[in-house]
Short mmCIF file of C-alpha atoms in Angstrom, two decimals:
data_model
loop_
_atom_site.label_atom_id
_atom_site.label_comp_id
_atom_site.label_asym_id
_atom_site.label_seq_id
_atom_site.Cartn_x
_atom_site.Cartn_y
_atom_site.Cartn_z
CA MET A 1 -0.66 29.62 -7.15
CA SER A 2 0.35 28.56 -3.65
CA VAL A 3 3.68 26.97 -2.86
CA ALA A 4 1.87 23.77 -1.84
CA ALA A 5 0.15 23.55 -5.21
CA VAL A 6 3.43 24.08 -7.08
CA ARG A 7 5.15 21.38 -5.05
CA ALA A 8 2.36 18.81 -5.14
CA PRO A 9 3.33 16.94 -8.34
CA ASP A 10 6.94 16.99 -7.17
CA SER A 11 6.23 15.27 -3.84
CA ARG A 12 3.94 12.81 -5.61
CA HIS A 13 6.93 11.78 -7.70
CA ARG A 14 9.18 11.52 -4.65
CA PHE A 15 6.67 9.16 -3.00
CA ILE A 16 6.43 7.09 -6.18
CA ASP A 17 10.23 6.83 -6.49
CA ALA A 18 10.55 5.85 -2.83
CA ALA A 19 7.77 3.27 -3.26
CA ILE A 20 9.59 1.66 -6.20
CA ARG A 21 12.80 1.34 -4.15
CA LEU A 22 11.00 -0.06 -1.10
CA PHE A 23 8.70 -2.43 -3.04
CA ALA A 24 11.81 -3.86 -4.75
CA ARG A 25 13.63 -4.28 -1.43
CA HIS A 26 10.86 -5.38 0.96
CA SER A 27 8.14 -6.59 -1.47
CA PHE A 28 4.79 -4.89 -1.93
CA ALA A 29 3.16 -6.54 1.10
CA GLY A 30 6.27 -5.77 3.18
CA THR A 31 6.15 -2.00 2.53
CA SER A 32 3.94 0.30 4.62
CA LEU A 33 2.99 3.94 4.01
CA GLN A 34 5.00 4.68 7.19
CA MET A 35 8.14 3.18 5.58
CA ILE A 36 7.59 5.33 2.50
CA ALA A 37 7.19 8.41 4.70
CA ASP A 38 10.43 7.54 6.54
CA GLU A 39 12.28 6.98 3.25
CA VAL A 40 11.26 10.42 1.94
CA GLY A 41 11.70 12.04 5.36
CA VAL A 42 8.14 13.26 5.88
CA THR A 43 5.24 12.29 8.14
CA LYS A 44 2.84 9.50 7.25
CA SER A 45 0.02 12.03 6.89
CA ALA A 46 2.02 13.79 4.17
CA VAL A 47 2.04 10.55 2.17
CA HIS A 48 -1.60 9.99 3.06
CA HIS A 49 -2.46 13.34 1.51
CA HIS A 50 -1.51 11.91 -1.92
CA PHE A 51 -2.06 8.17 -1.49
CA ARG A 52 -4.54 6.69 0.93
CA THR A 53 -3.31 3.12 0.52
CA ARG A 54 -0.30 1.15 -0.68
CA GLU A 55 -2.54 -0.09 -3.53
CA GLU A 56 -3.05 3.49 -4.73
CA LEU A 57 0.72 3.93 -4.77
CA LEU A 58 1.25 0.74 -6.77
CA THR A 59 -1.36 1.93 -9.25
CA ALA A 60 0.46 5.27 -9.62
CA VAL A 61 3.76 3.38 -10.04
CA ILE A 62 2.52 1.13 -12.83
CA GLU A 63 0.13 3.44 -14.69
CA PRO A 64 2.77 4.98 -17.02
CA LEU A 65 4.35 1.57 -17.62
CA LEU A 66 0.96 0.05 -18.52
CA GLY A 67 0.30 2.83 -21.00
CA ALA A 68 3.69 2.26 -22.65
CA LEU A 69 3.14 -1.50 -22.73
CA ARG A 70 -0.28 -1.07 -24.32
CA ALA A 71 1.32 1.03 -27.07
CA VAL A 72 3.98 -1.66 -27.68
CA VAL A 73 1.39 -4.46 -27.87
CA GLU A 74 -0.73 -2.45 -30.32
CA ALA A 75 2.28 -1.62 -32.51
CA ALA A 76 3.29 -5.30 -32.56
CA GLU A 77 -0.24 -6.43 -33.41
CA GLY A 78 -0.19 -4.04 -36.35
CA GLN A 79 2.79 -5.79 -37.99
CA ARG A 80 2.28 -8.14 -40.92
CA GLY A 81 3.40 -11.72 -40.30
CA ARG A 82 3.89 -13.75 -37.12
CA ARG A 83 7.64 -13.34 -37.07
CA ALA A 84 7.49 -9.55 -37.46
CA ARG A 85 4.88 -9.36 -34.68
CA ALA A 86 7.03 -11.47 -32.33
CA GLU A 87 10.17 -9.43 -33.11
CA ARG A 88 8.36 -6.13 -32.52
CA MET A 89 6.80 -7.34 -29.26
CA LEU A 90 10.17 -8.60 -28.03
CA ALA A 91 12.06 -5.42 -28.88
CA GLY A 92 9.36 -3.32 -27.19
CA VAL A 93 9.15 -5.30 -24.00
CA VAL A 94 12.94 -5.52 -23.60
CA ASP A 95 13.20 -1.77 -24.09
CA LEU A 96 10.56 -1.12 -21.41
CA ALA A 97 12.16 -3.64 -19.04
CA VAL A 98 15.61 -2.07 -19.36
CA ARG A 99 14.22 1.43 -18.85
CA HIS A 100 12.36 0.28 -15.72
CA ARG A 101 15.01 -2.11 -14.40
CA MET A 102 14.09 -1.82 -10.76
CA LEU A 103 10.36 -2.11 -11.22
CA VAL A 104 10.00 -5.00 -13.66
CA PRO A 105 11.24 -7.94 -11.55
CA MET A 106 8.77 -6.97 -8.82
CA LEU A 107 5.82 -6.67 -11.20
CA ILE A 108 6.49 -10.18 -12.45
CA GLY A 109 7.71 -11.95 -9.34
CA ASP A 110 6.16 -10.43 -6.22
CA PRO A 111 2.93 -12.34 -5.43
CA GLY A 112 1.53 -9.34 -3.52
CA ALA A 113 1.96 -7.07 -6.52
CA THR A 114 1.04 -9.58 -9.23
CA GLY A 115 -2.10 -10.54 -7.29
CA MET A 116 -3.26 -6.94 -7.33
CA LEU A 117 -2.25 -6.50 -10.97
CA ARG A 118 -4.05 -9.64 -12.10
CA SER A 119 -7.26 -8.42 -10.49
CA ARG A 120 -7.28 -5.63 -13.11
CA THR A 121 -8.75 -7.22 -16.22
CA GLU A 122 -6.84 -4.86 -18.56
CA VAL A 123 -3.53 -6.20 -17.19
CA GLY A 124 -4.51 -9.84 -17.72
CA ASP A 125 -5.65 -8.90 -21.22
CA LEU A 126 -2.34 -7.15 -22.03
CA VAL A 127 -0.27 -10.08 -20.71
CA ASP A 128 -2.34 -12.55 -22.75
CA ARG A 129 -1.82 -10.45 -25.90
CA MET A 130 1.95 -10.28 -25.24
CA ILE A 131 2.19 -14.03 -24.76
CA THR A 132 0.14 -14.65 -27.91
CA LEU A 133 2.42 -12.37 -29.95
CA LEU A 134 5.56 -14.10 -28.67
CA ALA A 135 4.09 -17.61 -28.92
CA GLU A 136 2.44 -17.62 -32.34
CA THR A 137 5.57 -18.48 -34.32
CA ASP A 138 5.44 -21.86 -32.53
CA PRO A 139 1.78 -22.92 -32.13
CA GLY A 140 0.95 -25.24 -29.25
CA VAL A 141 1.97 -25.59 -25.65
CA GLY A 142 5.71 -25.41 -26.42
CA GLY A 143 5.32 -21.89 -27.82
CA LEU A 144 3.34 -20.76 -24.78
CA ILE A 145 5.97 -22.13 -22.39
CA LYS A 146 8.75 -20.42 -24.35
CA ALA A 147 6.84 -17.14 -24.26
CA ASP A 148 6.33 -17.44 -20.49
CA MET A 149 10.01 -18.25 -20.06
CA VAL A 150 11.08 -15.27 -22.14
CA MET A 151 8.87 -12.87 -20.19
CA ALA A 152 10.19 -14.17 -16.85
CA GLY A 153 13.70 -14.43 -18.26
CA ILE A 154 13.76 -10.77 -19.27
CA ALA A 155 12.81 -9.82 -15.72
CA GLY A 156 15.43 -12.27 -14.40
CA GLY A 157 18.05 -10.64 -16.61
CA MET A 158 17.78 -7.55 -14.36
CA SER A 159 19.67 -9.37 -11.61
CA ALA A 160 22.41 -7.97 -9.39
CA ARG A 161 24.92 -9.44 -11.86
CA THR A 162 23.77 -7.09 -14.63
CA ARG A 163 23.11 -4.00 -12.49
CA GLY A 164 26.25 -2.18 -13.66
CA LEU A 165 25.74 -2.95 -17.36
CA ASP A 166 25.11 -0.27 -19.91
CA ASP A 167 21.45 -0.17 -21.10
CA ASP A 168 22.39 -0.87 -24.72
CA VAL A 169 24.56 -3.87 -23.88
CA LEU A 170 21.91 -5.34 -21.60
CA ARG A 171 19.18 -4.74 -24.20
CA ARG A 172 21.23 -6.45 -26.92
CA HIS A 173 21.96 -9.54 -24.79
CA LEU A 174 18.34 -9.86 -23.63
CA ILE A 175 17.05 -9.68 -27.20
CA ASP A 176 19.66 -12.13 -28.47
CA ALA A 177 18.90 -14.72 -25.76
CA SER A 178 15.12 -14.29 -26.14
CA ARG A 179 15.33 -14.73 -29.92
CA ARG A 180 17.26 -17.96 -29.36
CA THR A 181 14.62 -19.20 -26.91
CA LEU A 182 11.76 -18.37 -29.26
CA GLY A 183 13.52 -19.85 -32.28
CA LEU A 184 13.52 -16.47 -34.08
CA ARG A 185 17.27 -16.59 -34.64
CA THR A 186 18.53 -18.07 -37.88
CA PRO A 187 21.18 -20.73 -37.16
CA ARG A 188 24.61 -19.50 -38.22
CA CYS A 189 25.03 -22.44 -40.62
CA LEU A 190 22.09 -21.19 -42.69
CA THR A 191 23.24 -17.58 -43.06
CA MET B 1 4.44 -42.43 23.21
CA SER B 2 1.71 -39.83 23.64
CA VAL B 3 -0.79 -38.98 20.92
CA ALA B 4 0.67 -35.48 20.71
CA ALA B 5 4.16 -36.87 20.07
CA VAL B 6 2.87 -39.18 17.33
CA ARG B 7 1.04 -36.32 15.66
CA ALA B 8 3.75 -33.71 15.96
CA PRO B 9 5.60 -34.40 12.67
CA ASP B 10 2.25 -34.62 10.92
CA SER B 11 1.06 -31.19 12.03
CA ARG B 12 4.50 -29.74 11.22
CA HIS B 13 3.93 -30.90 7.64
CA ARG B 14 0.41 -29.48 7.57
CA PHE B 15 1.78 -26.08 8.61
CA ILE B 16 4.52 -26.27 5.99
CA ASP B 17 2.04 -27.20 3.23
CA ALA B 18 -0.29 -24.39 4.27
CA ALA B 19 2.64 -21.95 4.35
CA ILE B 20 3.64 -22.87 0.79
CA ARG B 21 0.09 -22.24 -0.46
CA LEU B 22 -0.23 -18.92 1.40
CA PHE B 23 3.27 -17.64 0.53
CA ALA B 24 2.50 -18.33 -3.14
CA ARG B 25 -0.85 -16.52 -2.93
CA HIS B 26 -0.13 -13.59 -0.60
CA SER B 27 3.71 -13.37 -0.74
CA PHE B 28 6.01 -14.12 2.18
CA ALA B 29 5.62 -10.67 3.77
CA GLY B 30 1.84 -10.83 3.25
CA THR B 31 1.41 -14.08 5.20
CA SER B 32 1.06 -14.10 8.99
CA LEU B 33 1.21 -17.03 11.42
CA GLN B 34 -2.47 -16.27 12.13
CA MET B 35 -3.30 -16.81 8.43
CA ILE B 36 -1.46 -20.14 8.50
CA ALA B 37 -3.37 -21.14 11.66
CA ASP B 38 -6.68 -20.21 9.97
CA GLU B 39 -5.75 -22.15 6.81
CA VAL B 40 -5.04 -25.31 8.83
CA GLY B 41 -7.98 -24.71 11.19
CA VAL B 42 -6.04 -24.45 14.46
CA THR B 43 -5.17 -21.65 16.87
CA LYS B 44 -2.18 -19.42 16.35
CA SER B 45 -0.54 -20.87 19.48
CA ALA B 46 -0.68 -24.34 17.86
CA VAL B 47 1.42 -22.97 14.99
CA HIS B 48 3.63 -21.12 17.44
CA HIS B 49 4.39 -24.41 19.18
CA HIS B 50 6.28 -25.54 16.04
CA PHE B 51 7.35 -22.25 14.43
CA ARG B 52 7.97 -19.08 16.36
CA THR B 53 8.22 -16.85 13.28
CA ARG B 54 7.34 -16.77 9.61
CA GLU B 55 11.09 -16.92 8.93
CA GLU B 56 11.35 -20.27 10.74
CA LEU B 57 8.54 -21.58 8.55
CA LEU B 58 10.25 -20.40 5.37
CA THR B 59 13.44 -22.13 6.52
CA ALA B 60 11.52 -25.37 7.10
CA VAL B 61 9.90 -24.98 3.67
CA ILE B 62 13.17 -24.55 1.77
CA GLU B 63 15.51 -26.84 3.74
CA PRO B 64 14.70 -30.05 1.78
CA LEU B 65 14.83 -28.14 -1.50
CA LEU B 66 18.23 -26.66 -0.64
CA GLY B 67 19.62 -30.09 0.17
CA ALA B 68 18.38 -31.46 -3.16
CA LEU B 69 19.78 -28.47 -5.02
CA ARG B 70 23.18 -28.88 -3.35
CA ALA B 71 23.26 -32.51 -4.53
CA VAL B 72 22.42 -31.44 -8.10
CA VAL B 73 25.11 -28.75 -8.15
CA GLU B 74 27.72 -31.19 -6.84
CA ALA B 75 26.74 -33.85 -9.36
CA ALA B 76 26.97 -31.30 -12.18
CA GLU B 77 30.35 -30.04 -11.00
CA GLY B 78 31.60 -33.63 -11.10
CA GLN B 79 30.96 -33.95 -14.86
CA ARG B 80 33.81 -33.72 -17.36
CA GLY B 81 33.50 -30.88 -19.85
CA ARG B 82 31.61 -27.58 -19.78
CA ARG B 83 28.77 -28.81 -21.92
CA ALA B 84 28.18 -31.93 -19.82
CA ARG B 85 28.23 -29.79 -16.66
CA ALA B 86 25.69 -27.34 -18.10
CA GLU B 87 23.41 -30.14 -19.33
CA ARG B 88 23.50 -31.90 -15.95
CA MET B 89 22.84 -28.68 -14.03
CA LEU B 90 19.94 -27.82 -16.32
CA ALA B 91 18.32 -31.27 -16.11
CA GLY B 92 18.65 -31.24 -12.32
CA VAL B 93 17.25 -27.78 -11.75
CA VAL B 94 14.31 -28.34 -14.13
CA ASP B 95 13.49 -31.58 -12.37
CA LEU B 96 13.51 -29.87 -8.96
CA ALA B 97 11.46 -26.95 -10.27
CA VAL B 98 8.78 -29.21 -11.75
CA ARG B 99 8.58 -31.27 -8.57
CA HIS B 100 8.18 -28.08 -6.49
CA ARG B 101 6.01 -26.14 -8.93
CA MET B 102 4.23 -24.02 -6.38
CA LEU B 103 7.29 -23.11 -4.37
CA VAL B 104 9.86 -22.20 -7.01
CA PRO B 105 8.33 -19.02 -8.49
CA MET B 106 8.12 -17.55 -4.98
CA LEU B 107 11.70 -18.42 -4.09
CA ILE B 108 12.91 -16.58 -7.18
CA GLY B 109 10.42 -13.74 -7.47
CA ASP B 110 9.17 -12.69 -4.04
CA PRO B 111 11.47 -9.95 -2.67
CA GLY B 112 10.48 -10.80 0.92
CA ALA B 113 11.54 -14.42 0.48
CA THR B 114 14.59 -13.82 -1.72
CA GLY B 115 15.84 -11.17 0.71
CA MET B 116 15.81 -13.70 3.53
CA LEU B 117 17.32 -16.40 1.32
CA ARG B 118 20.13 -14.18 0.09
CA SER B 119 21.08 -13.38 3.68
CA ARG B 120 22.08 -17.05 4.03
CA THR B 121 25.55 -17.28 2.50
CA GLU B 122 25.10 -20.96 1.51
CA VAL B 123 22.16 -19.95 -0.73
CA GLY B 124 24.13 -17.19 -2.47
CA ASP B 125 26.99 -19.66 -2.91
CA LEU B 126 24.70 -22.32 -4.44
CA VAL B 127 23.10 -19.81 -6.83
CA ASP B 128 26.54 -18.57 -7.93
CA ARG B 129 27.68 -22.14 -8.61
CA MET B 130 24.49 -22.85 -10.61
CA ILE B 131 24.93 -19.73 -12.71
CA THR B 132 28.60 -20.57 -13.31
CA LEU B 133 27.71 -24.08 -14.47
CA LEU B 134 25.05 -22.80 -16.87
CA ALA B 135 27.15 -19.86 -18.10
CA GLU B 136 30.54 -21.43 -18.72
CA THR B 137 29.78 -22.69 -22.24
CA ASP B 138 29.56 -19.00 -23.23
CA PRO B 139 32.21 -17.05 -21.30
CA GLY B 140 31.54 -13.36 -20.69
CA VAL B 141 28.57 -11.26 -19.74
CA GLY B 142 26.35 -12.78 -22.44
CA GLY B 143 26.63 -16.21 -20.84
CA LEU B 144 25.81 -14.82 -17.39
CA ILE B 145 22.73 -13.03 -18.69
CA LYS B 146 21.55 -16.19 -20.47
CA ALA B 147 22.05 -18.21 -17.29
CA ASP B 148 20.07 -15.65 -15.26
CA MET B 149 17.33 -15.70 -17.90
CA VAL B 150 17.15 -19.48 -17.88
CA MET B 151 16.89 -19.64 -14.09
CA ALA B 152 14.12 -17.05 -14.03
CA GLY B 153 12.56 -18.54 -17.16
CA ILE B 154 12.25 -21.97 -15.58
CA ALA B 155 10.39 -20.40 -12.65
CA GLY B 156 8.26 -18.40 -15.11
CA GLY B 157 7.38 -21.60 -16.95
CA MET B 158 5.37 -22.61 -13.87
CA SER B 159 2.67 -20.08 -14.78
CA ALA B 160 -1.09 -20.56 -14.63
CA ARG B 161 -0.94 -21.47 -18.32
CA THR B 162 1.07 -24.63 -17.59
CA ARG B 163 -0.59 -25.62 -14.31
CA GLY B 164 -2.56 -28.49 -15.84
CA LEU B 165 0.38 -29.92 -17.80
CA ASP B 166 1.83 -33.32 -17.09
CA ASP B 167 5.20 -33.18 -15.27
CA ASP B 168 7.05 -34.97 -18.08
CA VAL B 169 5.68 -32.70 -20.80
CA LEU B 170 6.50 -29.57 -18.82
CA ARG B 171 10.00 -30.87 -18.01
CA ARG B 172 10.72 -31.63 -21.68
CA HIS B 173 9.58 -28.19 -22.86
CA LEU B 174 11.52 -26.35 -20.15
CA ILE B 175 14.71 -28.24 -20.98
CA ASP B 176 14.25 -27.75 -24.73
CA ALA B 177 13.71 -23.98 -24.40
CA SER B 178 16.58 -23.58 -21.90
CA ARG B 179 18.96 -25.48 -24.16
CA ARG B 180 18.02 -23.16 -26.99
CA THR B 181 18.65 -20.11 -24.82
CA LEU B 182 22.03 -21.40 -23.65
CA GLY B 183 23.07 -22.46 -27.15
CA LEU B 184 23.37 -26.12 -26.09
CA ARG B 185 21.05 -27.31 -28.83
CA THR B 186 22.57 -28.38 -32.13
CA PRO B 187 20.82 -26.53 -35.00
CA ARG B 188 18.72 -28.96 -37.03
CA CYS B 189 20.68 -28.15 -40.20
CA LEU B 190 23.82 -29.58 -38.62
CA THR B 191 22.30 -32.90 -37.52
#
């Protein structure tokens, strides 16, 4: 096996890591392949060898996350009872968000990235299933708005203010606040 | 007064409206002055006459919103008691968000726009004061995370799912869910 072949997956990962940092800082539309090359310290043609476009890089960035999210949605859908499904969906999505702190705000908030994501029907389908799982304990428009707010709120919880927080602490606070929003939390006076 | 002078404020507004639509669709970094000219149906130099850069357009877009937000923050700070301050801040920010539905998600989520906004110290100062007002009923990191989630959640509540909703209905749901998140709502069993 040649040295180039051994190193190929490694440089792929370096480009993906650099893309995540730059997308978060400059937005998807504001990041060029040249900027990614500069960040890694290689030529643009070295990036081009792995990724022909910025869109291909975004796809490589989100593919593992999409797979994990699909697994969480399916596990939640397999639970018995609306409340159990909502709790499972919430725990799964908070866990993914905390493990991908830098990536998640961009995937939800950056119009350049969300536009490309929404054009993939599987993504729209996954988001709809997530919202349904979170919203079904409160049928109607109120439940849908709460579910939207929780999804955006989880991404918003990854702000600069929480950057230094331990994963477990952040996860616990995000779940607690989301359960309040969704009405999944039993009022203290009833416990 | 010449025709051009009479029309000047009018075309300024047309460029600002077009910029809001395009920023929301293509992100701030993904929108050029040429795209804004095409959207309005004029030449790029006609845009250039009013706005030399995309940054100048973003400033013109957010200036009225910043002024309104400053007024809301000051009114909230003038209330007596943490709870009254949080309630006033929440009502004010939800009202602004609903009245600027298309603009708000971008100002919170688009890294290109938020990067430019954050570089203005008055914006960072206003956001910090908002978060403080929303967080002070629950001192500590939990309150800060809830405040961040509510701010992002309000923007997230402007999703495609709620686009057709009446302003009053949307406002009521956003306030209800935010009050739940912040723990401002009295549990039904105690009323």
